[in-house]
Each structure stands twice: as structure tokens, then as C-alpha cells.
Coordinates of C-alpha atoms and ligand atoms in Angstrom, one line a residue:
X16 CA 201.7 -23.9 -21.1
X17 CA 205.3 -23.0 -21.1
X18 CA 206.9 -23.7 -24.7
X19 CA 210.1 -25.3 -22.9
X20 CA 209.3 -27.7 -19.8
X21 CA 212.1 -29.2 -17.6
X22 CA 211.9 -32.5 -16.8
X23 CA 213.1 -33.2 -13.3
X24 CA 214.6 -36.2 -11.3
X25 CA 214.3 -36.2 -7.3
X26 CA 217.0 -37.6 -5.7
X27 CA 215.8 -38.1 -2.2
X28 CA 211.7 -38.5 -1.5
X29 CA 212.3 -36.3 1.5
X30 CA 210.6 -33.8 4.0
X31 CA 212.3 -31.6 1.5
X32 CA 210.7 -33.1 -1.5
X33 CA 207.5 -32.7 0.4
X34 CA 207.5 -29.3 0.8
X35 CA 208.9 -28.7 -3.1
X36 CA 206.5 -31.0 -4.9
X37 CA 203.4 -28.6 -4.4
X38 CA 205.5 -26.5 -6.7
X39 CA 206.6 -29.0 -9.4
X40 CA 202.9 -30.1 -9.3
X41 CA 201.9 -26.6 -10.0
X42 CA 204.6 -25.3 -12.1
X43 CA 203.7 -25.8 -16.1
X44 CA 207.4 -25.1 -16.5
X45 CA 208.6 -28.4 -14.9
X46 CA 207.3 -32.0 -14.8
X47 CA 208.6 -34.7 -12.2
X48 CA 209.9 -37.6 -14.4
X49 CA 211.9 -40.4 -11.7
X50 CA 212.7 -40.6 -8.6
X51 CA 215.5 -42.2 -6.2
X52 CA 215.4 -43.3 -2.8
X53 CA 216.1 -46.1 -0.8
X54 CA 212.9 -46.5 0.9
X55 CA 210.2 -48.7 -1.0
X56 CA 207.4 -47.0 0.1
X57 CA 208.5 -43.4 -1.5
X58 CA 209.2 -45.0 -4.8
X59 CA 206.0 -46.8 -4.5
X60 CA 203.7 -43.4 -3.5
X61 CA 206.1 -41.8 -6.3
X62 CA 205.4 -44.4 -9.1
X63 CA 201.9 -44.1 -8.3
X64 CA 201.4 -40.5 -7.9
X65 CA 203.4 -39.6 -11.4
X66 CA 203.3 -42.5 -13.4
X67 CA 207.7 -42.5 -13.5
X68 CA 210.1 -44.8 -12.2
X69 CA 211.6 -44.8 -9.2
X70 CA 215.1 -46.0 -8.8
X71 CA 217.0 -47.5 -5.2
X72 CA 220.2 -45.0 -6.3
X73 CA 221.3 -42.7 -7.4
X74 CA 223.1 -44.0 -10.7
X75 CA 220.1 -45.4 -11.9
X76 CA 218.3 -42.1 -11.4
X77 CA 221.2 -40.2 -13.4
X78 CA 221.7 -42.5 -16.0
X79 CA 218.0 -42.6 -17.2
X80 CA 217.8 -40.1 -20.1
X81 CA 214.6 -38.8 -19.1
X82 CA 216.0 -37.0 -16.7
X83 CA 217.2 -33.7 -17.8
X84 CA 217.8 -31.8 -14.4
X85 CA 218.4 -33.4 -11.1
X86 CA 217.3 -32.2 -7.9
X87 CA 219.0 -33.6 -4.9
X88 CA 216.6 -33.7 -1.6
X89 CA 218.9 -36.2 0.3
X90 CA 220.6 -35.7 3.3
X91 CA 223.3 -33.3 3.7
X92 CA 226.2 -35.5 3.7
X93 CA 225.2 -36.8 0.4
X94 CA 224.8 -33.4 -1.6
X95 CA 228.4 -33.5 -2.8
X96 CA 228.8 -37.1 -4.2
X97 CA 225.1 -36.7 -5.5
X98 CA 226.0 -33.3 -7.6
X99 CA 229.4 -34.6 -9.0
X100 CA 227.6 -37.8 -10.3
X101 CA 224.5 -35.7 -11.9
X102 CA 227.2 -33.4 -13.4
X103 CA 229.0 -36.2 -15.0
X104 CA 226.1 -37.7 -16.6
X105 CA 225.5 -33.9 -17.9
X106 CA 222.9 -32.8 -16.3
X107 CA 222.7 -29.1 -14.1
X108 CA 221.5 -30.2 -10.8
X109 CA 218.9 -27.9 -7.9
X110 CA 220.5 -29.2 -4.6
X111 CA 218.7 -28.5 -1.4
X112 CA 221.0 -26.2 1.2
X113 CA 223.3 -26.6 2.8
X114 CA 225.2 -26.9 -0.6
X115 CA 227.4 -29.4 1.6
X116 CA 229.5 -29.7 4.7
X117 CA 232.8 -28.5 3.6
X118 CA 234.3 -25.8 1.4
X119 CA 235.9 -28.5 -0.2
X120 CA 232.8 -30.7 -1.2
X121 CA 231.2 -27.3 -2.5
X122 CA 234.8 -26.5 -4.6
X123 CA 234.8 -30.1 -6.1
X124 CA 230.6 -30.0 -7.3
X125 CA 231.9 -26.5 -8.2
X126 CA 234.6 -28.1 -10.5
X127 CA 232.4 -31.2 -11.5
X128 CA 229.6 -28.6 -13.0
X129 CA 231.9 -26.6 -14.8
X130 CA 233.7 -29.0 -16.2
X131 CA 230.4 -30.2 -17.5
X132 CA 229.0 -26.8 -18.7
X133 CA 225.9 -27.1 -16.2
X134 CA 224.4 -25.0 -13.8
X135 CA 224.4 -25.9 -10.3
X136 CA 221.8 -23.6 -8.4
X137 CA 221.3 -23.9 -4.4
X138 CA 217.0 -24.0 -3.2
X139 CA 214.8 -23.4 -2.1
X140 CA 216.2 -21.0 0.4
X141 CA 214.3 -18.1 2.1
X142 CA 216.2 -15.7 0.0
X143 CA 214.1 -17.2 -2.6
X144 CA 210.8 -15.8 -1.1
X145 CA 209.1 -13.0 -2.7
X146 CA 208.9 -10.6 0.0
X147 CA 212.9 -10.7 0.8
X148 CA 213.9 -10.4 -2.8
X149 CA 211.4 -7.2 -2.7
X150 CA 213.4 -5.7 0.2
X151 CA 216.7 -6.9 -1.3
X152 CA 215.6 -5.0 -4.8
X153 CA 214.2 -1.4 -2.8
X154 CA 217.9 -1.7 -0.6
X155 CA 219.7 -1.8 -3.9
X156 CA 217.6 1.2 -5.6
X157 CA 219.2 3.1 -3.0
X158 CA 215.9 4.8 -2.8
X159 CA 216.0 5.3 1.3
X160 CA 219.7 5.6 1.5
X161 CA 222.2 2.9 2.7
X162 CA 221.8 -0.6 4.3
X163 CA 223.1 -0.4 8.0
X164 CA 222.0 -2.6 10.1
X165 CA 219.9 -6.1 9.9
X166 CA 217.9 -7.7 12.8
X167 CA 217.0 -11.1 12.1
X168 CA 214.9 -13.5 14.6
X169 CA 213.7 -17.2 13.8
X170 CA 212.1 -19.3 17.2
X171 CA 210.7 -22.7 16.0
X172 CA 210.7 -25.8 17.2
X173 CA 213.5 -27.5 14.9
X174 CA 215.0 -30.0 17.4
X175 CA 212.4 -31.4 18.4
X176 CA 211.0 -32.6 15.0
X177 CA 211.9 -35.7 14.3
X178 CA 215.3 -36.4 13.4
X179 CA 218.1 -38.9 11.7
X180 CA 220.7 -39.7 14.3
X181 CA 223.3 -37.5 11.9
X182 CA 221.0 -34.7 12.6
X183 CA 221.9 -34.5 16.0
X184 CA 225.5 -34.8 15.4
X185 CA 227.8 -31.7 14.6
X186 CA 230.4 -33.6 13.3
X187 CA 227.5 -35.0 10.6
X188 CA 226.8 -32.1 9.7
X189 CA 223.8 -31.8 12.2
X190 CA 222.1 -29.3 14.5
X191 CA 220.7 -26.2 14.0
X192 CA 223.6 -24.3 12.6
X193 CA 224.1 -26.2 9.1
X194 CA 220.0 -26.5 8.6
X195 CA 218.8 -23.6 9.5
X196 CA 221.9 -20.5 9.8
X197 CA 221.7 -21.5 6.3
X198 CA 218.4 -19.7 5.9
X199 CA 218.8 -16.7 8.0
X200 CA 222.6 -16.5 6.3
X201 CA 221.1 -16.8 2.5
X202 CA 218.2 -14.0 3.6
X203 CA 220.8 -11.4 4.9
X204 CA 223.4 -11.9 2.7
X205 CA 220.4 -11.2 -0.3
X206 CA 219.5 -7.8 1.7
X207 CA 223.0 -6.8 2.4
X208 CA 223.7 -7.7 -1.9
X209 CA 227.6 -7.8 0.2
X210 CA 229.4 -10.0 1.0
X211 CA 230.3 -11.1 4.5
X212 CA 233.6 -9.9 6.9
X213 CA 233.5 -11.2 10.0
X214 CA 231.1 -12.9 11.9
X215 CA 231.5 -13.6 15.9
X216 CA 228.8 -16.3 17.0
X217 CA 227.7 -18.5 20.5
X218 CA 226.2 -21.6 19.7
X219 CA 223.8 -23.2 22.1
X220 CA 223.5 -27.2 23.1
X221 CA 221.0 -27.0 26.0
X222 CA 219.3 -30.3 25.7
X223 CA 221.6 -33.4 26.5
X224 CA 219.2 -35.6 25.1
X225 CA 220.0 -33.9 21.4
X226 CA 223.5 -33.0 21.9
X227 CA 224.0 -30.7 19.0
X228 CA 223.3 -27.2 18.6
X229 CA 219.7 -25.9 18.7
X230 CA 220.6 -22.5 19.2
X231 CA 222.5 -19.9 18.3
X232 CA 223.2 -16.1 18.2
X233 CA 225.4 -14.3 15.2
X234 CA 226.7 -11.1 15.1
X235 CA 228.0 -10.8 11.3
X236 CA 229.6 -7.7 9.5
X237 CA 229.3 -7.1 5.7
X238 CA 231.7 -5.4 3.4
X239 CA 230.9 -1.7 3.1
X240 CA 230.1 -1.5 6.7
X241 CA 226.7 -2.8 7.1
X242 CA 225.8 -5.4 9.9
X243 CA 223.3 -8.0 10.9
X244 CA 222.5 -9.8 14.2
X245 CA 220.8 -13.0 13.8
X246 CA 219.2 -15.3 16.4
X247 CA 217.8 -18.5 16.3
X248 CA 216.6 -21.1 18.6
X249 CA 214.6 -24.7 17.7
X250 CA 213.7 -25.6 21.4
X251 CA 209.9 -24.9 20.7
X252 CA 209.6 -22.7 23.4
X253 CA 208.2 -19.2 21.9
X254 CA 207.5 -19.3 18.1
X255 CA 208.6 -16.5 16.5
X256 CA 205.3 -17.2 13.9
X257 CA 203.4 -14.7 16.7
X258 CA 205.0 -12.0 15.4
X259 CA 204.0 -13.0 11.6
X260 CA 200.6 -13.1 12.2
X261 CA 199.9 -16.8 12.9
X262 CA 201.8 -17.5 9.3
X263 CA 204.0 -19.9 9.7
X264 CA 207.2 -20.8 7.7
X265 CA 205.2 -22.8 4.7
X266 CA 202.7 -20.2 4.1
X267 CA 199.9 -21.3 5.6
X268 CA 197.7 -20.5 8.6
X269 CA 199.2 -21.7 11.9
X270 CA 197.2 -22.7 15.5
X271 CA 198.4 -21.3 18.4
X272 CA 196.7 -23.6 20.2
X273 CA 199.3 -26.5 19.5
X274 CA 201.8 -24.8 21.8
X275 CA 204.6 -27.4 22.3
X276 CA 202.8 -30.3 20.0
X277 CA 206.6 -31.4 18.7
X278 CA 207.9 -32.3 22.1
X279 CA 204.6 -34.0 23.2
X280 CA 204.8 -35.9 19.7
X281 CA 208.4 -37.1 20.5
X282 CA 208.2 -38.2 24.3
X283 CA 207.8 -41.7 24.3
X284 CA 207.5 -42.1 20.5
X285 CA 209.8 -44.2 17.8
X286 CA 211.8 -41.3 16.2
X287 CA 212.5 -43.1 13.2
X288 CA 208.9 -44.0 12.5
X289 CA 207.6 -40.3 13.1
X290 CA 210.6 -39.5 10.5
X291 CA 209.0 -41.7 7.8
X292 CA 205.6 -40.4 8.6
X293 CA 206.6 -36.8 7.8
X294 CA 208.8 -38.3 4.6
X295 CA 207.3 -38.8 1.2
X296 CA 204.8 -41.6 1.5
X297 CA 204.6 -41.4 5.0
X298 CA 201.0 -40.5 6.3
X299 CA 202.1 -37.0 7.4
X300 CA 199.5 -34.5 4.9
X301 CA 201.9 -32.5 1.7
X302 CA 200.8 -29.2 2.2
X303 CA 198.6 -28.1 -0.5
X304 CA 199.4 -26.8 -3.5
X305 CA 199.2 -22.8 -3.6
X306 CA 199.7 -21.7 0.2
X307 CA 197.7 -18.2 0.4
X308 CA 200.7 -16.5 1.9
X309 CA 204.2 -16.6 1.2
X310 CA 206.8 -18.6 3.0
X311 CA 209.1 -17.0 5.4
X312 CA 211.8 -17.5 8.2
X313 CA 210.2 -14.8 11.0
X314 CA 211.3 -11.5 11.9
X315 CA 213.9 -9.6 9.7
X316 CA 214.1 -5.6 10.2
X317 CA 216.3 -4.2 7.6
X318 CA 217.2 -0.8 8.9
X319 CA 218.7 2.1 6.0
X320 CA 219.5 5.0 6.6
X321 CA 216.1 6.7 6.3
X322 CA 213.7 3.7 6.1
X323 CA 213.0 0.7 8.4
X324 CA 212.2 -2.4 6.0
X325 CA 210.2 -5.4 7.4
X326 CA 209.8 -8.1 5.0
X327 CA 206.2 -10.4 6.1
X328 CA 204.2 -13.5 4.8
X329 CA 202.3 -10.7 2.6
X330 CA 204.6 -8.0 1.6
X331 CA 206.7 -5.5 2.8
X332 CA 206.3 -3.0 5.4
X333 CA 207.9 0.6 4.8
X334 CA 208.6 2.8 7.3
X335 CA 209.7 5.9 5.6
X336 CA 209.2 9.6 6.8
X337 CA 205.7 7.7 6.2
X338 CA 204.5 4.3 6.9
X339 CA 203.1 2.0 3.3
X340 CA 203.1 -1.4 2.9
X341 CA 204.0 -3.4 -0.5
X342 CA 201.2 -6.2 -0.8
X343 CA 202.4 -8.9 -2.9
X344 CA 199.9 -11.3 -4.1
X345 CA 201.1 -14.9 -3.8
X346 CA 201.5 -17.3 -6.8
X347 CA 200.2 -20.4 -7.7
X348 CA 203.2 -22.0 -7.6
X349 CA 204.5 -20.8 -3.6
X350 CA 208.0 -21.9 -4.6
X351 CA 208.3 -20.5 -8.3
X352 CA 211.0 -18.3 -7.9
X353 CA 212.8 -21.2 -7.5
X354 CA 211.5 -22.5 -10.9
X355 CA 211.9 -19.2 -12.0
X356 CA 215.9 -18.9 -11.5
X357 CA 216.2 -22.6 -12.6
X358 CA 214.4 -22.1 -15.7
X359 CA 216.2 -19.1 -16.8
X360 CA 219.5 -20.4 -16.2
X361 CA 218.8 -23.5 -18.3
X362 CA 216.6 -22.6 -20.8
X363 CA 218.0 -18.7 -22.2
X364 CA 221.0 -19.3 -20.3
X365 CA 220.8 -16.2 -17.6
X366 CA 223.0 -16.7 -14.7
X367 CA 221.7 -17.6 -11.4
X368 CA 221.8 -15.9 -8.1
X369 CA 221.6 -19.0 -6.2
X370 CA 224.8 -20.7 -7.9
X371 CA 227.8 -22.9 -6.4
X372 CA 229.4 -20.1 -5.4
X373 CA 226.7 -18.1 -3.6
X374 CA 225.9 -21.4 -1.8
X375 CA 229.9 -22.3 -0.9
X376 CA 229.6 -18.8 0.5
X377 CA 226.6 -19.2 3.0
X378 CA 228.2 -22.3 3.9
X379 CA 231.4 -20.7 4.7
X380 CA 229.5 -18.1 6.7
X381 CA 227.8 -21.2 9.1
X382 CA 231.1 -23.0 9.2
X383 CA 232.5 -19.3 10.8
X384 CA 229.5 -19.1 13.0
X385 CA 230.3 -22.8 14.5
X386 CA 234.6 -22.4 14.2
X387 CA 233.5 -18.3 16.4
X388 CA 231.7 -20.0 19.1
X389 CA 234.4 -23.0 19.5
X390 CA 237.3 -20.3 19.6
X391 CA 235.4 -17.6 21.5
X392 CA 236.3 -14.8 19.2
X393 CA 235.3 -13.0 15.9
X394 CA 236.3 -14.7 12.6
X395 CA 237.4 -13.7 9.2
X396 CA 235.4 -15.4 6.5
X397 CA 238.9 -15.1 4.8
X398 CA 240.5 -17.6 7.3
X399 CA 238.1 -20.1 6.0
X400 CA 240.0 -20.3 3.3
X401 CA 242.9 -21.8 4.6
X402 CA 243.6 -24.4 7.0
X403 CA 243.5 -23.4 11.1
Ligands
LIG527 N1 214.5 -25.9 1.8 C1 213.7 -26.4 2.7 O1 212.7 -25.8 3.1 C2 214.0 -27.7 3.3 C3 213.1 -28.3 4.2 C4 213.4 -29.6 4.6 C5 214.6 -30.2 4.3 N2 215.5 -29.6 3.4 C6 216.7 -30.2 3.0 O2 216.4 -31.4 2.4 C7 217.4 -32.4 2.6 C8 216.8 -33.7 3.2 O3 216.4 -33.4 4.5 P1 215.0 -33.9 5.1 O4 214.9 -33.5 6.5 O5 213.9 -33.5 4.2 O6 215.3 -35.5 5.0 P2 214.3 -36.7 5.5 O7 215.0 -37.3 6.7 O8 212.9 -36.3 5.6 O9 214.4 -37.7 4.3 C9 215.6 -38.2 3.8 C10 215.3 -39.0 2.6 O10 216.5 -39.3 1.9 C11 216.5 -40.7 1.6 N3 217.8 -41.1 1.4 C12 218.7 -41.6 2.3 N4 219.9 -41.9 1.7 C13 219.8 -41.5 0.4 C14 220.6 -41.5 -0.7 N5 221.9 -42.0 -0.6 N6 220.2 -41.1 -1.9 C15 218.9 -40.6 -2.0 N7 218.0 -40.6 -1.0 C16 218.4 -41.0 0.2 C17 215.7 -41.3 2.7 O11 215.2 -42.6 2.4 C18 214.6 -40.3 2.9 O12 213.5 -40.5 2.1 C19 218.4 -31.8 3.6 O13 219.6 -31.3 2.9 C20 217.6 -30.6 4.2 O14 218.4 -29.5 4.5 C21 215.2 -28.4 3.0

């Protein structure tokens, strides 16, 4: 039992949550003390599953003083608000990416939780998963000389899951581009340990139906000179899980036989009712606790000078002047390197990776990807930083 146990608030019952709870249920360094969310039936599957309260908003949830650290699952558009008000009541906050929509929401819960003397950390994220941090630490060593280039390759079926309305709007901060080039961003950016020039991007809206981007292709360039392509496409067409051995993103064994189940799930269904199903208290099954591989975001090939580095749902793959692989054993907990960065940053006081500014900073990086493909030309993560 850990000697020093977090007690976390959820703000937001969401697919999210779902997908973090097998880790708080896991984790003897955390307990889930309240809950927000508008919906009845997630506070009432919350209430019942932990015993806690669960409040309709998000004041009640901040001011209860239970709750030590707040975790915000919400939609997007509500990180910012969400953080500022957990940081004024005191409390360091975990807030699902992206961080926000804008620079400026991410400066102002920047502000707020320094003002406040908390910590404001940015997960889960695939940067968090075992096998990248592995590649980002051997990069770093040096050990096979210097990073130069980064392939990176995610096919799912994103846009056809079931979605909010604002997640199929740009301008709401929906599509493809603020959900998920918010992984492959956070995974590159760990391996390259630089930060990001330039990035030139084309972003791809091919289905009228869900008029925002599901689709995109980056070309980004690091300070120090290494670079990193990244593509991405959530039409459910090929699933980049092939190449991973069947794994899929949660860590857990994936049938091939369901080829294009999220599209046949959608035609002709209620969207919003599929939604709830998937959302906390919907009938949609958690996955269970302790996946036996690790979670990932598909193919990454990190290429140094003298070694080829693919991270997998098991390990790493070497290929040195000879070929080894790194097995690494999965945890109990599949998330706990998110507890792990949280818990140190609270408890001893060890500064995060994950922190406001590392997340302001993938979210600049998407915000360059969308602002490259509108303009048709490379951009300058430094022109973010003023108005066009
Ligand atoms: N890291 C990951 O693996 C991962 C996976 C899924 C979602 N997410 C993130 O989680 C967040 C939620 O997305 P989702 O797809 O899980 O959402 P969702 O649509 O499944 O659920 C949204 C939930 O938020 C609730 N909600 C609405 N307004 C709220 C408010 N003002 N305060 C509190 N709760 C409110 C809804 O009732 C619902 O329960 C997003 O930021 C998304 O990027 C991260």
C-alpha cells in the first residue's frame, strides 16, 4: 500500500474516464473520491460503483474538500474553464489532451496554476506508454548515435465512432487533428527530447457527412535537425493494428474479423445514443483492468544514425549492426506512468514531463498542422506566437 494516496475527482464520466478508471481502480497510489457530470446515469453508475458523490458541475466537484486532485475528462472546449476553477480552489489538476483549443486558454490555466502553486500535468498521452519512453530514454543515451528521422503511421477508425456534434466541427475544436495529432505530436516530440521548427501539413475532409478533418499528413522538423513524418487517417479503412500484431490501441487483443464494425454500427443508428453507450454508465464493457500488452498509437520507426528503433505493444525492437528486442513486461496498472508522473509531482515535488507547457506546446504544434494545410505552406511554430 502506498504510504501517501491521492484522492482524485473526475470531472467528466467520459469515454475518457472509461479508459483511465482501470487504472485508478488498480493503482494503490490513488483512490476515486467524486465525480461530476451532467448525465444522471454516470453519477448514478459512479455513486454506486465507489461509494462517493457525484455532483451536476463542476463547482460542486471543486469545492468538496475530499477532493485533493482534479482530473478533467470533459470535452475539449471545457479543459480551460475546468483547470482555472480546480486551480482556484487549490488543487493541481490531470487534464485529458488536448490541453485546450487555444494558446491562450493553455497560457491562462498556465497562469491560474501558478498562481496557485499546483501542478497542472497533461494525460494520458501515448508518450506516456512504456515502450516510447524506452525509445525516448535509448535516443537520449546517445548510445546508437543521433536522432534523424521519425516515421510515424496511425490508421483507425476515429470518425466513425460515435461523436458529439462539436466533434465534427473544426471551429469546436473537432476532427481528427486536435484528438488525435495530439498523440502522434506528444510521441515524437518525447523521441525527438527537441522541440519542434516547422511543420508543413495537408489535412483531409473526405467524407461530407462528417465535415471535419479525418485525415491528415505532417511533415515536422525538430531543432537540431532531426525530422518526423506523421500520418493519420480515421476513415476505418486499413487499421494500422495489423502491423502491431492484432494489439490494438488499449492493449488488448484485437479481431480482424470486425473489419469496418464502426461504420456498420453508425448507418442508420442514433449517434447520440451509441455516444452514451460507450460513456461511463452506458452499456458499452470498461476494458478490464491490467491489459496484457501495453497501449500504443501504431507504427513509429525512430531512425539514428546507426540504429533503427521500433517501439511495439511489447517492447522495443533494436536494429543495431544486430537485431535484439527490449521486452517490457506490462503493469498492473496499464496507465501507471501516468500515476507515476502525477504522484511524484505532488507528493516529493519532482517536476513533471507532461506539464502546461509541454502540453501548450503539442497544442501549438496541431494548431501549425491545421493553420500549414489552410495556407499551403510550411509554418514556424514561432509564428504561433503572434497574431497572423
Ligand atoms: N487519452 C485518451 O486515451 C482519451 C480517450 C478518449 C477521450 N479522451 C479525452 O477525453 C475528453 C472527453 O472526450 P470523450 O470522447 O471521452 O467524451 P464523451 O463524449 O465520451 O463524454 C463526455 C462526457 O462529458 C460530460 N460533460 C459534458 N459537459 C460537461 C461539463 N461541462 N463538465 C463535466 N462533464 C461534462 C458528458 O455528460 C459526458 O459524460 C476529451 O478531451 C478527449 O480528448 C482521451
Amino acid at each position: 500500500m502506498a504510504d501517501r494516496i491521492l484522492r482524485i475527482g473526475v470531472l467528466g464520466l467520459s469515454r475518457g474516464f472509461v479508459l483511465m478508471r482501470p487504472t485508478f481502480v488498480a493503482d494503490d497510489r490513488c483512490r476515486l473520491v467524486a465525480a461530476a457530470d451532467p448525465r444522471p446515469e454516470a453519477r448514478a453508475a459512479f455513486q454506486a460503483e465507489f461509494g462517493a458523490p457525484a455532483y451536476e458541475t463542476a463547482q460542486a466537484l471543486c469545492a468538496d474538500p475530499q477532493v485533493e486532485v482534479v482530473y478533467i475528462a470533459s470535452p475539449h472546449q471545457f479543459h480551460a474553464e475546468q483547470a482555472i476553477l480546480a486551480a482556484r480552489h487549490g488543487k493541481p489538476v490531470l487534464v485529458e489532451k488536448p490541453m485546450a483549443l487555444s494558446l491562450a486558454e493553455c497560457d491562462a490555466m498556465q497562469a491560474a496554476t501558478r498562481d496557485a502553486g499546483v501542478q497542472l500535468i497533461v494525460g494520458p498521452s501515448h508518450s506516456y506508454d512504456p515502450p516510447i519512453a524506452c525509445a525516448a530514454d535509448l535516443i537520449a543515451s546517445g548510445a546508437h548515435g543521433a536522432l534523424r528521422m521519425i516515421v510515424m503511421m496511425t490508421f483507425t477508425d476515429f470518425l466513425y465512432r460515435p461523436r458529439r456534434p462539436e466533434e465534427l466541427d473544426t471551429a469546436r475544436g473537432g476532427g481528427v487533428v486536435f484528438s488525435q495529432a495530439a498523440h502522434q505530436v506528444d510521441v515524437v516530440r518525447r523521441l525527438a527530447g527537441r522541440p519542434i521548427r516547422s511543420v508543413r501539413a495537408q489535412t483531409g475532409a473526405w467524407d461530407p457527412d462528417r465535415p471535419t478533418e479525418g485525415a491528415y499528413q505532417a511533415f515536422l522538423t525538430f531543432e537540431g535537425g532531426a525530422t518526423a513524418t506523421l500520418s493519420y487517417s480515421g476513415y476505418g479503412r486499413y487499421d494500422t493494428d495489423a502491423l502491431m500484431d492484432w494489439i490494438g490501441e488499449t492493449g488488448m487483443a484485437k479481431d480482424p474479423g470486425l473489419y469496418g464494425a464502426a461504420r456498420l454500427r453508425l448507418a442508420g443508428a442514433q449517434e447520440e445514443a451509441l455516444k452514451r453507450q460507450r460513456a461511463y454508465g452506458g452499456q458499452a464493457a470498461a476494458p478490464p483492468a491490467g491489459s496484457p500488452h501495453h497501449e500504443h498509437f501504431g507504427q513509429v520507426i525512430a531512425s539514428c544514425e546507426r540504429a533503427d528503433l521500433r517501439p511495439t505493444a511489447t517492447g522495443v525492437e533494436v536494429y543495431a549492426d544486430e537485431r535484439r528486442t527490449i521486452d517490457l513486461p506490462p503493469r498492473a496498472a496499464p496507465r501507471a506512468a501516468v500515476i507515476d508522473e502525477l504522484w511524484r509531482a505532488i507528493v516529493p515535488g519532482a517536476p513533471p514531463l507532461h506539464d502546461a507547457a509541454w502540453g501548450r506546446d503539442n497544442l501549438a504544434a496541431c494548431l501549425a498542422m491545421l493553420r500549414s494545410s489552410a495556407e499551403g505552406r510550411e509554418v514556424s511554430l514561432s509564428e504561433l506566437e503572434s497574431p497572423p
